[in-house]
Coordinates of N, CA and C in Angstrom, one line a residue:
M292 N 98.0 131.9 40.0 CA 98.9 133.1 40.0 C 98.4 134.2 39.0
K293 N 98.0 133.7 37.8 CA 97.6 134.7 36.8 C 96.3 135.3 37.2
Q294 N 95.3 134.5 37.7 CA 94.0 135.1 38.1 C 94.2 136.0 39.3
Q295 N 95.1 135.8 40.2 CA 95.4 136.7 41.3 C 95.9 138.0 40.8
R296 N 96.9 137.9 39.8 CA 97.5 139.1 39.2 C 96.4 139.9 38.5
H297 N 95.5 139.2 37.8 CA 94.5 139.9 37.1 C 93.5 140.7 38.0
T298 N 93.3 140.0 39.2 CA 92.4 140.7 40.2 C 93.1 141.9 40.7
V299 N 94.4 141.8 41.0 CA 95.2 143.0 41.5 C 95.2 144.1 40.4
I300 N 95.4 143.8 39.1 CA 95.4 144.8 38.1 C 94.0 145.5 38.1
R301 N 92.9 144.7 38.1 CA 91.6 145.4 38.1 C 91.5 146.3 39.3
D302 N 91.9 145.8 40.5 CA 91.8 146.6 41.7 C 92.6 147.9 41.6
L303 N 93.8 147.8 41.0 CA 94.7 149.0 40.9 C 94.0 150.0 39.9
L304 N 93.4 149.6 38.8 CA 92.8 150.5 37.9 C 91.6 151.1 38.4
Q305 N 90.9 150.4 39.3 CA 89.7 151.0 39.9 C 90.0 152.1 40.9
K306 N 91.2 152.0 41.5 CA 91.5 152.9 42.6 C 92.4 154.1 42.2
T307 N 93.2 153.9 41.1 CA 94.1 155.0 40.8 C 94.4 155.0 39.3
P308 N 94.7 156.1 38.7 CA 95.0 156.1 37.3 C 96.4 155.5 37.0
V309 N 96.6 154.8 36.0 CA 97.9 154.2 35.6 C 98.2 154.6 34.2
A310 N 99.2 155.4 34.0 CA 99.5 156.0 32.7 C 100.2 155.1 31.7
S311 N 101.0 154.2 32.2 CA 101.9 153.4 31.3 C 102.0 152.0 31.8
Q312 N 102.5 151.1 30.9 CA 102.8 149.7 31.3 C 103.9 149.7 32.4
D313 N 104.9 150.5 32.3 CA 106.0 150.5 33.3 C 105.4 150.9 34.7
E314 N 104.5 151.9 34.7 CA 103.9 152.3 36.0 C 103.1 151.1 36.5
L315 N 102.3 150.4 35.7 CA 101.6 149.3 36.1 C 102.5 148.2 36.6
R316 N 103.6 147.9 35.9 CA 104.5 146.9 36.3 C 105.1 147.2 37.7
R317 N 105.4 148.5 38.0 CA 106.0 148.9 39.3 C 104.9 148.7 40.4
K318 N 103.7 149.1 40.1 CA 102.6 149.0 41.1 C 102.4 147.5 41.4
L319 N 102.4 146.6 40.4 CA 102.3 145.2 40.6 C 103.4 144.7 41.4
A320 N 104.6 145.1 41.2 CA 105.8 144.7 42.0 C 105.6 145.1 43.4
G321 N 105.0 146.3 43.7 CA 104.7 146.7 45.0 C 103.7 145.8 45.7
R322 N 102.9 145.1 44.9 CA 102.0 144.2 45.5 C 102.5 142.7 45.5
G323 N 103.8 142.6 45.1 CA 104.4 141.2 45.2 C 104.3 140.5 43.9
F324 N 103.9 141.1 42.8 CA 103.8 140.4 41.5 C 104.9 141.0 40.6
H325 N 106.0 140.3 40.4 CA 107.1 140.7 39.5 C 106.9 140.1 38.2
V326 N 106.6 140.9 37.1 CA 106.3 140.3 35.8 C 107.2 141.0 34.8
T327 N 107.3 140.2 33.6 CA 108.0 140.8 32.5 C 107.1 141.7 31.7
Q328 N 107.6 142.4 30.8 CA 106.8 143.3 29.9 C 105.9 142.4 29.0
A329 N 106.4 141.2 28.6 CA 105.6 140.3 27.7 C 104.4 139.8 28.5
T330 N 104.6 139.4 29.7 CA 103.5 138.9 30.6 C 102.5 140.0 30.8
L331 N 103.0 141.2 31.1 CA 102.1 142.4 31.3 C 101.3 142.7 30.0
S332 N 101.9 142.6 28.9 CA 101.2 142.9 27.6 C 100.1 141.9 27.4
R333 N 100.4 140.6 27.7 CA 99.3 139.5 27.6 C 98.2 139.8 28.6
D334 N 98.5 140.2 29.8 CA 97.5 140.5 30.8 C 96.6 141.7 30.3
I335 N 97.2 142.7 29.8 CA 96.5 143.9 29.3 C 95.5 143.4 28.1
H336 N 96.0 142.6 27.3 CA 95.2 142.1 26.2 C 94.0 141.2 26.7
E337 N 94.4 140.3 27.6 CA 93.4 139.3 28.1 C 92.3 140.1 29.0
L338 N 92.7 141.1 29.7 CA 91.7 141.9 30.5 C 91.0 142.9 29.6
R339 N 91.4 143.0 28.3 CA 90.8 143.9 27.4 C 90.8 145.4 27.9
L340 N 92.0 145.8 28.4 CA 92.1 147.1 28.9 C 92.3 148.1 27.7
S341 N 91.9 149.3 27.9 CA 92.1 150.3 26.8 C 92.9 151.4 27.4
K342 N 93.6 152.1 26.5 CA 94.5 153.2 27.0 C 94.0 154.5 26.3
G343 N 93.7 155.4 27.1 CA 93.3 156.7 26.7 C 94.2 157.8 27.2
P344 N 93.8 159.1 27.1 CA 94.6 160.2 27.7 C 94.8 160.1 29.2
G345 N 93.9 159.4 29.9 CA 94.0 159.3 31.3 C 94.8 158.0 31.7
G346 N 95.2 157.3 30.8 CA 95.9 156.0 31.1 C 95.0 154.8 30.8
Y347 N 95.4 153.7 31.4 CA 94.7 152.4 31.2 C 93.3 152.4 31.9
S348 N 92.3 151.8 31.3 CA 91.0 151.6 32.0 C 90.5 150.3 31.7
L349 N 89.6 149.8 32.6 CA 88.9 148.5 32.4 C 87.8 148.7 31.4
P350 N 87.5 147.5 30.7 CA 86.4 147.6 29.7 C 85.1 148.0 30.4
S351 N 84.2 148.7 29.7 CA 82.9 149.0 30.3 C 82.0 147.8 30.4
E352 N 81.0 147.9 31.2 CA 80.1 146.8 31.4 C 79.4 146.3 30.1
E353 N 79.1 147.3 29.2 CA 78.4 146.9 28.0 C 79.3 146.1 27.0
D354 N 80.7 146.2 27.2 CA 81.6 145.4 26.4 C 81.4 143.9 26.8
G355 N 80.7 143.1 26.0 CA 80.4 141.7 26.3 C 81.6 140.9 26.2
D356 N 81.5 139.6 26.6 CA 82.6 138.6 26.5 C 82.5 137.8 25.2
E357 N 81.8 138.4 24.2 CA 81.6 137.6 23.0 C 82.8 137.1 22.3
D358 N 83.9 138.0 22.3 CA 85.1 137.6 21.6 C 86.2 137.2 22.5
S359 N 86.0 137.0 23.8 CA 87.0 136.6 24.7 C 87.4 135.1 24.5
L360 N 88.6 134.7 24.8 CA 89.0 133.4 24.7 C 88.4 132.5 25.7
P361 N 88.1 131.2 25.3 CA 87.5 130.3 26.3 C 88.6 129.9 27.4
E362 N 88.1 129.5 28.5 CA 89.0 129.1 29.6 C 89.7 127.8 29.2
I363 N 90.9 127.5 29.7 CA 91.7 126.3 29.3 C 90.9 125.1 29.7
R364 N 90.1 125.2 30.8 CA 89.3 124.0 31.2 C 88.3 123.6 30.1
E365 N 87.6 124.7 29.6 CA 86.6 124.4 28.5 C 87.3 123.8 27.3
V366 N 88.4 124.3 26.9 CA 89.1 123.8 25.7 C 89.6 122.3 25.9
L367 N 90.1 122.0 27.1 CA 90.5 120.7 27.4 C 89.3 119.7 27.5
E368 N 88.3 120.2 28.1 CA 87.1 119.3 28.1 C 86.5 119.1 26.8
S369 N 86.6 120.0 25.9 CA 86.0 119.9 24.5 C 86.9 119.1 23.6
F370 N 88.2 119.3 23.7 CA 89.1 118.6 22.7 C 90.0 117.6 23.2
G371 N 90.3 117.6 24.5 CA 91.3 116.7 25.0 C 90.8 115.3 25.3
L372 N 91.6 114.3 25.0 CA 91.2 112.9 25.2 C 92.0 112.2 26.3
K373 N 93.3 112.3 26.2 CA 94.2 111.7 27.2 C 95.5 112.3 27.2
V374 N 96.3 112.2 28.3 CA 97.6 112.7 28.4 C 98.5 111.6 28.9
K375 N 99.7 111.5 28.3 CA 100.7 110.6 28.6 C 102.0 111.3 28.9
Q376 N 102.8 110.7 29.8 CA 104.1 111.3 30.2 C 105.3 110.5 29.8
A377 N 106.3 111.1 29.2 CA 107.6 110.5 28.9 C 108.7 111.4 29.4
Q378 N 109.2 111.1 30.6 CA 110.2 111.9 31.2 C 109.7 113.3 31.5
N379 N 110.3 114.3 30.9 CA 109.9 115.7 31.1 C 108.9 116.2 30.0
L380 N 108.4 115.2 29.2 CA 107.5 115.6 28.1 C 106.1 115.0 28.3
L381 N 105.1 115.7 27.9 CA 103.7 115.2 28.0 C 103.2 115.2 26.5
V382 N 102.5 114.1 26.2 CA 101.8 114.0 24.9 C 100.3 114.0 25.2
L383 N 99.7 115.0 24.7 CA 98.2 115.2 24.9 C 97.5 114.9 23.6
V384 N 96.7 113.8 23.7 CA 96.0 113.3 22.5 C 94.6 114.1 22.5
T385 N 94.3 114.6 21.3 CA 93.1 115.4 21.2 C 92.2 114.9 20.1
T386 N 91.0 115.5 20.0 CA 90.1 115.2 18.8 C 90.8 115.7 17.6
T387 N 90.4 115.3 16.4 CA 91.0 115.8 15.2 C 90.7 117.3 15.1
G388 N 91.8 118.1 14.9 CA 91.7 119.5 14.8 C 91.8 120.2 16.2
G389 N 91.9 119.5 17.2 CA 91.8 120.0 18.6 C 93.2 120.4 19.1
A390 N 94.3 120.1 18.5 CA 95.6 120.3 19.1 C 95.9 121.8 19.1
Q391 N 95.6 122.5 18.0 CA 96.0 124.0 18.0 C 95.3 124.8 19.1
P392 N 94.0 124.7 19.3 CA 93.4 125.5 20.3 C 93.9 125.1 21.7
I393 N 94.2 123.8 21.9 CA 94.7 123.4 23.3 C 96.1 124.0 23.5
A394 N 97.0 123.9 22.5 CA 98.3 124.4 22.6 C 98.3 125.9 22.8
A395 N 97.4 126.6 22.1 CA 97.3 128.1 22.3 C 96.8 128.4 23.7
G396 N 95.8 127.6 24.2 CA 95.3 127.8 25.5 C 96.4 127.6 26.6
I397 N 97.2 126.5 26.4 CA 98.2 126.2 27.4 C 99.3 127.3 27.4
D398 N 99.6 127.8 26.2 CA 100.6 128.9 26.1 C 100.1 130.2 26.8
Y399 N 98.8 130.5 26.6 CA 98.3 131.7 27.3 C 98.2 131.6 28.8
E400 N 98.1 130.3 29.3 CA 98.1 130.2 30.8 C 99.4 130.6 31.4
D401 N 100.5 130.5 30.7 CA 101.8 130.9 31.3 C 102.1 130.1 32.6
W402 N 101.8 128.8 32.5 CA 102.1 127.9 33.7 C 103.6 127.7 33.8
P403 N 104.1 127.8 35.0 CA 105.6 127.6 35.2 C 106.1 126.2 34.9
E404 N 105.2 125.2 34.8 CA 105.6 123.9 34.4 C 105.8 123.7 32.9
V405 N 105.5 124.7 32.1 CA 105.5 124.6 30.7 C 106.6 125.5 30.1
I406 N 107.5 124.8 29.4 CA 108.6 125.5 28.7 C 108.0 125.9 27.3
G407 N 107.3 125.0 26.7 CA 106.7 125.3 25.4 C 105.8 124.2 24.9
T408 N 105.1 124.4 23.8 CA 104.2 123.4 23.2 C 104.4 123.3 21.7
L409 N 104.1 122.2 21.2 CA 104.1 122.0 19.8 C 102.9 121.2 19.4
A410 N 102.1 121.7 18.5 CA 100.8 121.1 18.1 C 100.8 120.6 16.7
G411 N 100.3 119.4 16.5 CA 100.0 118.9 15.2 C 98.5 119.0 15.0
D412 N 97.9 118.0 14.4 CA 96.4 118.0 14.2 C 95.6 117.5 15.3
D413 N 96.1 116.4 15.9 CA 95.4 115.7 17.0 C 96.3 115.4 18.2
T414 N 97.5 116.0 18.2 CA 98.4 115.7 19.3 C 99.2 117.0 19.7
V415 N 99.3 117.2 21.0 CA 100.1 118.4 21.5 C 101.3 117.8 22.3
L416 N 102.5 118.3 22.0 CA 103.7 117.9 22.8 C 103.9 119.1 23.7
I417 N 104.0 118.8 25.0 CA 104.2 119.8 26.0 C 105.6 119.5 26.6
I418 N 106.4 120.5 26.6 CA 107.8 120.4 27.1 C 107.9 121.0 28.5
C419 N 108.3 120.2 29.5 CA 108.4 120.7 30.8 C 109.9 120.8 31.2
P420 N 110.2 121.5 32.3 CA 111.6 121.6 32.7 C 112.2 120.3 33.2
D421 N 111.4 119.5 33.9 CA 111.9 118.3 34.4 C 110.7 117.3 34.6
Q422 N 111.1 116.1 35.0 CA 110.1 115.0 35.1 C 109.0 115.3 36.2
Q423 N 109.5 115.9 37.3 CA 108.6 116.2 38.4 C 107.5 117.2 38.0
Q424 N 108.0 118.3 37.4 CA 107.0 119.3 36.9 C 106.1 118.7 35.9
A425 N 106.5 117.8 35.0 CA 105.7 117.2 34.0 C 104.6 116.4 34.7
G426 N 105.0 115.7 35.8 CA 104.0 114.9 36.6 C 102.9 115.8 37.2
V427 N 103.3 117.0 37.7 CA 102.4 117.9 38.3 C 101.4 118.4 37.3
L428 N 101.9 118.8 36.1 CA 101.1 119.3 35.0 C 100.2 118.2 34.5
K429 N 100.7 116.9 34.4 CA 99.9 115.8 33.9 C 98.6 115.6 34.8
T430 N 98.9 115.7 36.1 CA 97.7 115.6 37.1 C 96.7 116.7 36.9
R431 N 97.2 117.9 36.7 CA 96.3 119.1 36.5 C 95.5 118.9 35.2
I432 N 96.1 118.5 34.1 CA 95.4 118.3 32.9 C 94.4 117.1 33.0
E433 N 94.8 116.1 33.6 CA 93.8 114.9 33.8 C 92.6 115.4 34.5
G434 N 92.8 116.3 35.5 CA 91.6 116.8 36.2 C 90.7 117.6 35.3
Y435 N 91.3 118.3 34.3 CA 90.5 119.1 33.4 C 89.8 118.2 32.4
L436 N 90.4 117.1 32.0 CA 89.9 116.2 31.0 C 88.6 115.5 31.5
G437 N 88.5 115.3 32.9 CA 87.4 114.7 33.5 C 87.1 113.3 33.0

């Protein structure tokens, strides 16, 4: 859903000027994406949009991806070891020092199965709304752990 929304935001900015977050939010709603201001702010940050006198614009081609965040798949492949489920909770065991980047990555994904995360040094606690959604997320994470 997030990647689709990002594609729509890029498309909107290429076709028409967008002067404000509220205008962008309304245009997204017109395309079927109803988002909160917080989600839209995250999208703007992640897409590295800039705001000038003409409104929001996409980053130029020469702006490299040097400082962009890695994909959640990369973070889980690098630091994740195994995931276990206990009711609506998932416990993700990581390499030493790997819990913080994984928790941050999961938080940025804005997955509907995640209520929140809590990270220690080598363990991430993922809180899901219910046991079923925890199972869905566990399967997804296991696929990333490879």
